[in-house]
Short mmCIF file of C-alpha atoms and ligand atoms in Angstrom, two decimals:
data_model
loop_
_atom_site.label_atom_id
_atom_site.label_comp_id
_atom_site.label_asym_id
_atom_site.label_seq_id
_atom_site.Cartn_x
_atom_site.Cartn_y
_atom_site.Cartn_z
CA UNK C 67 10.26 1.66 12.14
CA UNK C 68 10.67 -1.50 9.82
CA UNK C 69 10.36 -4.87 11.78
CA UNK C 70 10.57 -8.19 9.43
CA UNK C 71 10.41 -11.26 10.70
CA UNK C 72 10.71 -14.80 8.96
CA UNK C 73 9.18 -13.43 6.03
CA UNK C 74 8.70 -15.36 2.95
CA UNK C 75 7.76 -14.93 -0.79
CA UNK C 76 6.67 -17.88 -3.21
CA UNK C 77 5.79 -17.39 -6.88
CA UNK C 78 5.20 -19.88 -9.80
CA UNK C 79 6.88 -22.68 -6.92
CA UNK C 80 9.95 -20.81 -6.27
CA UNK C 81 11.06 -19.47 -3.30
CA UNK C 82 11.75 -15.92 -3.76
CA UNK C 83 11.86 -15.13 -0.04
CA UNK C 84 13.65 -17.13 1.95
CA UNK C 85 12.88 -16.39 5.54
CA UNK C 86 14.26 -12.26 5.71
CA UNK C 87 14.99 -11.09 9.41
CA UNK C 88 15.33 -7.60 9.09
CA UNK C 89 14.86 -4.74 11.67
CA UNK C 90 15.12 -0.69 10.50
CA UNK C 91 15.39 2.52 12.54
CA UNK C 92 13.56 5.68 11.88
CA UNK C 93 16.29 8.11 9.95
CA UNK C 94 18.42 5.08 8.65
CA UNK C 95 19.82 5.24 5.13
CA UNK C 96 20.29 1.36 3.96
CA UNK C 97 21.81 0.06 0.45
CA UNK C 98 20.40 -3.29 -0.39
CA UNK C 99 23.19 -4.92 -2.37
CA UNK C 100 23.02 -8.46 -4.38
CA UNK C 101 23.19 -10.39 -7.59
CA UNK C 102 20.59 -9.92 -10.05
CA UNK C 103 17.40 -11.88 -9.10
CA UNK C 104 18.57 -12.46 -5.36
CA UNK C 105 15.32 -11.24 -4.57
CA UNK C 106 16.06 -7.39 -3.84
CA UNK C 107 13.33 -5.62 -5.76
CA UNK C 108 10.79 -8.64 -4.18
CA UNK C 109 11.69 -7.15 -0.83
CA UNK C 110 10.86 -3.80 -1.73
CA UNK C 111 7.59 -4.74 -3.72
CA UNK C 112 6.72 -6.05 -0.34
CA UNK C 113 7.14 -3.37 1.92
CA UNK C 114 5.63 -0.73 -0.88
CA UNK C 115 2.49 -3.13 -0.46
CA UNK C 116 2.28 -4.05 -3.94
CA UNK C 117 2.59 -7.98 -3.56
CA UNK C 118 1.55 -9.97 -0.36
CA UNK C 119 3.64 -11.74 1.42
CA UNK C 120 3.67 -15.81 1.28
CA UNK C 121 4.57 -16.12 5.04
CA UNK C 122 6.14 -13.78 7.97
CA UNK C 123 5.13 -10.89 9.90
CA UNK C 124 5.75 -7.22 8.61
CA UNK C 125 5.10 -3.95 11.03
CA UNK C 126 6.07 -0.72 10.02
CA UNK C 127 5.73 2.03 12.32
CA UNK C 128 3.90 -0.58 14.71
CA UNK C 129 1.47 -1.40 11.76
CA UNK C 130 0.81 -4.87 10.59
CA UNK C 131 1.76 -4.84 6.67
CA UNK C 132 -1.43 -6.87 5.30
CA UNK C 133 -3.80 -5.01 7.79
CA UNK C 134 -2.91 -1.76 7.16
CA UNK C 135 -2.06 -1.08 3.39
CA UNK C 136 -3.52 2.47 3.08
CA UNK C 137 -2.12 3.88 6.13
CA UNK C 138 1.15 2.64 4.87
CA UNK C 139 0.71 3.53 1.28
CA UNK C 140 0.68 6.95 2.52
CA UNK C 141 4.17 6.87 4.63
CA UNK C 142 6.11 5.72 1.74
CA UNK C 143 7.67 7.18 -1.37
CA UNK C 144 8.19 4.40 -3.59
CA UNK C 145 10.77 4.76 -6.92
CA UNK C 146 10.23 1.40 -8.97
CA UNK C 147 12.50 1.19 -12.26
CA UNK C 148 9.76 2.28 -14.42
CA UNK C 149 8.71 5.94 -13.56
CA UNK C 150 5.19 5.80 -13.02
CA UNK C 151 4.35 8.88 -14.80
CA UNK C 152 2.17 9.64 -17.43
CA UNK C 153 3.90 10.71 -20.23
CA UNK C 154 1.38 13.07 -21.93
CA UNK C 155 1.76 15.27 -18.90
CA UNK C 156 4.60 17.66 -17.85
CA UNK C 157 6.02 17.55 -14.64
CA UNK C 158 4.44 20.08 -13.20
CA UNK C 159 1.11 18.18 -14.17
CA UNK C 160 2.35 14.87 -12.88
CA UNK C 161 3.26 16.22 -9.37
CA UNK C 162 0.17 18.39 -9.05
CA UNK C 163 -1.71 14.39 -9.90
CA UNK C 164 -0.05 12.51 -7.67
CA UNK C 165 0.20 15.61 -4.79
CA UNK C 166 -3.44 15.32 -5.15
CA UNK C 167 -3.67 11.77 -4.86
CA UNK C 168 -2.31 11.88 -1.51
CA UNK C 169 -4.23 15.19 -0.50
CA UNK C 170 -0.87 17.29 -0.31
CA UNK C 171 -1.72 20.73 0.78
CA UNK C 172 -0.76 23.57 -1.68
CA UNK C 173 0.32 21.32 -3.90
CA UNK C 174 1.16 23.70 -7.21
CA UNK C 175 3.95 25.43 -5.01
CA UNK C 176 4.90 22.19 -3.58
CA UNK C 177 5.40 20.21 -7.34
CA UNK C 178 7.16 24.41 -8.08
CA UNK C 179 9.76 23.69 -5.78
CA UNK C 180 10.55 20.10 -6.29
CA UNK C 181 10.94 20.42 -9.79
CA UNK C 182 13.27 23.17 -9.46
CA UNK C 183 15.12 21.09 -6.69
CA UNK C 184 15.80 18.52 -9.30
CA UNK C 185 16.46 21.49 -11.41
CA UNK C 186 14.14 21.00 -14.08
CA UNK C 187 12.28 24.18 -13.87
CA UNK C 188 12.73 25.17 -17.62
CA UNK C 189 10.81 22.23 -18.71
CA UNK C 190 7.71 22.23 -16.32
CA UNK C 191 4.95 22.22 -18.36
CA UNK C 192 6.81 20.21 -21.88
CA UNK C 193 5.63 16.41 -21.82
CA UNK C 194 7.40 14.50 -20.12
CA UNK C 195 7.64 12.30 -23.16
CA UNK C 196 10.10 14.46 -24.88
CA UNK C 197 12.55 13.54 -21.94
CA UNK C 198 15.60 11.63 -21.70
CA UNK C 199 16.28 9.01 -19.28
CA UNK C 200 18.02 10.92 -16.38
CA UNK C 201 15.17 13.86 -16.80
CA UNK C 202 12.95 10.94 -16.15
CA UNK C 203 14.24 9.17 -13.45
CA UNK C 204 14.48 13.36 -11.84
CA UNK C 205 10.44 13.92 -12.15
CA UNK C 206 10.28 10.69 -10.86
CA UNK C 207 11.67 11.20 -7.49
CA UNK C 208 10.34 14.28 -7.15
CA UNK C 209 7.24 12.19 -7.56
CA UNK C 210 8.47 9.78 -5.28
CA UNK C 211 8.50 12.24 -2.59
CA UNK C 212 5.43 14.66 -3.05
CA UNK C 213 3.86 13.75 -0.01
CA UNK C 214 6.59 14.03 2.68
CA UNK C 215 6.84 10.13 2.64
CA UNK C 216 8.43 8.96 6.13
CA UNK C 217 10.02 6.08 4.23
CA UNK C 218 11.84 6.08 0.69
CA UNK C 219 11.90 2.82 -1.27
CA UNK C 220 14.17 3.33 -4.16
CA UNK C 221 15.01 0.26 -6.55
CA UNK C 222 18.00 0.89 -8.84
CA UNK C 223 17.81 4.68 -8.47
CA UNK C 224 21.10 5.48 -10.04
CA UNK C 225 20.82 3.38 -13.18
CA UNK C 226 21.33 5.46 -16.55
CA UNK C 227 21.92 8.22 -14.76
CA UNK C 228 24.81 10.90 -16.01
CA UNK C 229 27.73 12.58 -13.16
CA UNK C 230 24.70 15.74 -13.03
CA UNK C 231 21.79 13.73 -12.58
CA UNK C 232 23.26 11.60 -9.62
CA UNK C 233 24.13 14.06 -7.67
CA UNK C 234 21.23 15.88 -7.60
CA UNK C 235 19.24 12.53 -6.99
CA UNK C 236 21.94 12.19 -4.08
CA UNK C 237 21.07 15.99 -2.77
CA UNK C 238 17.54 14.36 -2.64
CA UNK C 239 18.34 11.64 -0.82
CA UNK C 240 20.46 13.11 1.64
CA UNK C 241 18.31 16.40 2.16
CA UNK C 242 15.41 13.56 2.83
CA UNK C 243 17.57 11.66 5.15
CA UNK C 244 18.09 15.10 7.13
CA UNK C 245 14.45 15.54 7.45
CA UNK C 246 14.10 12.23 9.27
CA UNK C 247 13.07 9.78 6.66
CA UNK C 248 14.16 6.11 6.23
CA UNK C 249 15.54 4.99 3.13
CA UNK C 250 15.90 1.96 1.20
CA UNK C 251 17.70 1.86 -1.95
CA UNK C 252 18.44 -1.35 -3.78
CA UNK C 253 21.57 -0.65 -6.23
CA UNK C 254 24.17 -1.75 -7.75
CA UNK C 255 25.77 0.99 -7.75
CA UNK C 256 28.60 0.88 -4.63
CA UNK C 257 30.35 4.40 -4.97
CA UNK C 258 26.93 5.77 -4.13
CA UNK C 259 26.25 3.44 -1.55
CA UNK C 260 29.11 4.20 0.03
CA UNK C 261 28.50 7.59 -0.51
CA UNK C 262 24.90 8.16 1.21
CA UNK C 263 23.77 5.02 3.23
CA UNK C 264 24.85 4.17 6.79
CA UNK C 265 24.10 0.43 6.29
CA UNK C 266 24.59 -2.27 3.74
CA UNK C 267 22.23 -5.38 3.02
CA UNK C 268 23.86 -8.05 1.06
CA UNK C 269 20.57 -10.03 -0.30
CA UNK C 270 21.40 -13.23 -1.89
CA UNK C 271 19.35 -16.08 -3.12
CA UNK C 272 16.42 -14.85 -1.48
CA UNK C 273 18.20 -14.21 2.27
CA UNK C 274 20.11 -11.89 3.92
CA UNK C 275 23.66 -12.91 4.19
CA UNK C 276 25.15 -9.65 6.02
CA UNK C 277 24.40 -6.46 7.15
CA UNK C 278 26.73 -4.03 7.91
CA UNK C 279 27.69 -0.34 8.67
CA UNK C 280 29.60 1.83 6.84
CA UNK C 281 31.68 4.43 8.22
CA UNK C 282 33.51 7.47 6.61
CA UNK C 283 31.81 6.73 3.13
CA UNK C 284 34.44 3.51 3.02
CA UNK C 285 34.06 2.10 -0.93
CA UNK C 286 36.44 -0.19 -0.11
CA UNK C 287 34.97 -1.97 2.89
CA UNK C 288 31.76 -2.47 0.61
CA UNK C 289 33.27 -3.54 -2.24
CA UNK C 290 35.69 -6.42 -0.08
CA UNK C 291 32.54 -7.80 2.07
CA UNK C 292 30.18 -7.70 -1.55
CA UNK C 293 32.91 -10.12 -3.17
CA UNK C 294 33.66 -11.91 -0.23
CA UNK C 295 29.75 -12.97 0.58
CA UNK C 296 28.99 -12.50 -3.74
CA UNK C 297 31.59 -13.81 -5.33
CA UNK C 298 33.47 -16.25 -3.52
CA UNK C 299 36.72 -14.00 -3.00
CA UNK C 300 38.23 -14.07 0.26
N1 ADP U 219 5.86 -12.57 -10.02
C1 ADP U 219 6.86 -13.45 -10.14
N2 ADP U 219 6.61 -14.72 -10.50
C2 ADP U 219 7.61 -15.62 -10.61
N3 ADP U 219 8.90 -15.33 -10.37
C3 ADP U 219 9.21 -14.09 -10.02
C4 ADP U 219 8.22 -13.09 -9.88
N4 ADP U 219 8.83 -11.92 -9.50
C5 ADP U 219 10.15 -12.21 -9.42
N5 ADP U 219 10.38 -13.50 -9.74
C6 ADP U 219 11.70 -14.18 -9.71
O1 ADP U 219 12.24 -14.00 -8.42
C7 ADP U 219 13.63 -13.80 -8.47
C8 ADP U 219 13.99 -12.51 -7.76
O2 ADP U 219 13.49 -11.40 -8.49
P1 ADP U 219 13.80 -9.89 -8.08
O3 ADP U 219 13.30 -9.66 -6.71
O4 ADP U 219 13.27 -9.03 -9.16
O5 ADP U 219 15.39 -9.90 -8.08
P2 ADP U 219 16.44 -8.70 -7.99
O6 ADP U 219 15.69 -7.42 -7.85
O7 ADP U 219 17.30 -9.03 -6.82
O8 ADP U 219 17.23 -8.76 -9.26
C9 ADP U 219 14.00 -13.84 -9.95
O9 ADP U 219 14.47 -15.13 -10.25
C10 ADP U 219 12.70 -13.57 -10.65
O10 ADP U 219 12.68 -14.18 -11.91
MG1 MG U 220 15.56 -5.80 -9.08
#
């Protein structure tokens, strides 16, 4: 599904990339883990096609990245930590925009339901600028996956987000992860981690130092490997 190979990333002469090696399944749920500027939200800029790669090949779904951005635009759902939605609107205005954007058939029942799954159906038509954070974050994921995207890119999903708000974000997630669809979610968050992805990415100073999978929701396991490759503890 996602094949990276050697892939690099340079900006203002620093290395941001630092040859990633990466390969993805179709239906895989992976946390990317790291310090903060390891590089994690680069990698996902990448794949969501919003800045080129300096060197390396990307395919997804058999695609070449650079050739192909439209045709991959429209397979992912991308959830950046600003919420891309215009304020002025409600939600049920902001989903029936973007639905449209992306030629989503019956697209007022569709933005209907998704707003009441992130159970925010009392407030569909007040502006979404009236909201707090976690309300927020909820339209935008619901915005995030309008279109049936085949692959979720999530950066920092759970950040600010109160006990109610995460677990309907992680009802999201997983009820997307049932349908088929790959997700990954940079976070540095590791009880949800643990909680809803199958794999782990540690990303460090702009590589991949391990990749792992995590079985029975083990906390534990994450946390040991994150300090052990992180923070020196052994
Ligand atoms: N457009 C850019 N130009 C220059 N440096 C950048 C740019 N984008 C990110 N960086 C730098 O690259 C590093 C990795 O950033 P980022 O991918 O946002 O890290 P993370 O998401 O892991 O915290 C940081 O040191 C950041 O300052
Ligand atoms: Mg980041």
């Amino acid at each position: 599904m996602i094949e990276i190979k050697k892939l690099t990333k340079q900006a203002d002469n620093k290395l941001i990339l630092r040859g990633v090696d990466l390969s993805i399944k179709k239906g895989e749920t992976v946390a990317i883990l790291g310090p903060n500027g390891a590089g994690k939200s680069t990698l996902l800029k990448v794949l969501a096609t919003l800045i080129k790669p300096t060197s390396g090949q990307v395919l997804v779904n058999g695609l070449e990245l650079r050739k192909n951005q439209i045709k991959i635009k429209n397979l992912l759902g991308y959830l950046p930590h600003s919420s891309l939605l215009y304020e002025h609107y409600s939600p049920f205005e902001n989903l029936v925009f973007f639905g449209n954007i992306y030629g989503v058939k019956d697209v007022e029942q569709k933005a209907r339901k998704l707003i009441k799954g992130v159970d925010l159906s009392f407030f569909l038509n007040e502006p979404v600028k009236n909201f707090s954070r976690g309300m927020i974050q909820r339209v935008a994921i619901a915005r995030a996956i309008i279109h049936d995207p085949e692959i979720l890119l999530l950066d920092e999903p759970h950040t600010g987000l109160d006990q109610g708000a995460i677990s309907i974000l992680n009802n999201v997630i997983l009820a997307m992860k049932k349908k088929g669809t790959t997700t990954l979610m940079v976070t540095h968050d590791f009880k949800q981690a643990a909680e809803i992805c199958d794999r782990v990415l540690i990303v460090k100073n702009g590589r991949i130092v391990d990749d792992f999978a995590i079985e029975n929701c083990n906390l534990g396991f994450v946390t040991e490997k994150y300090e052990f490759q992180v923070e020196g503890v052994s």
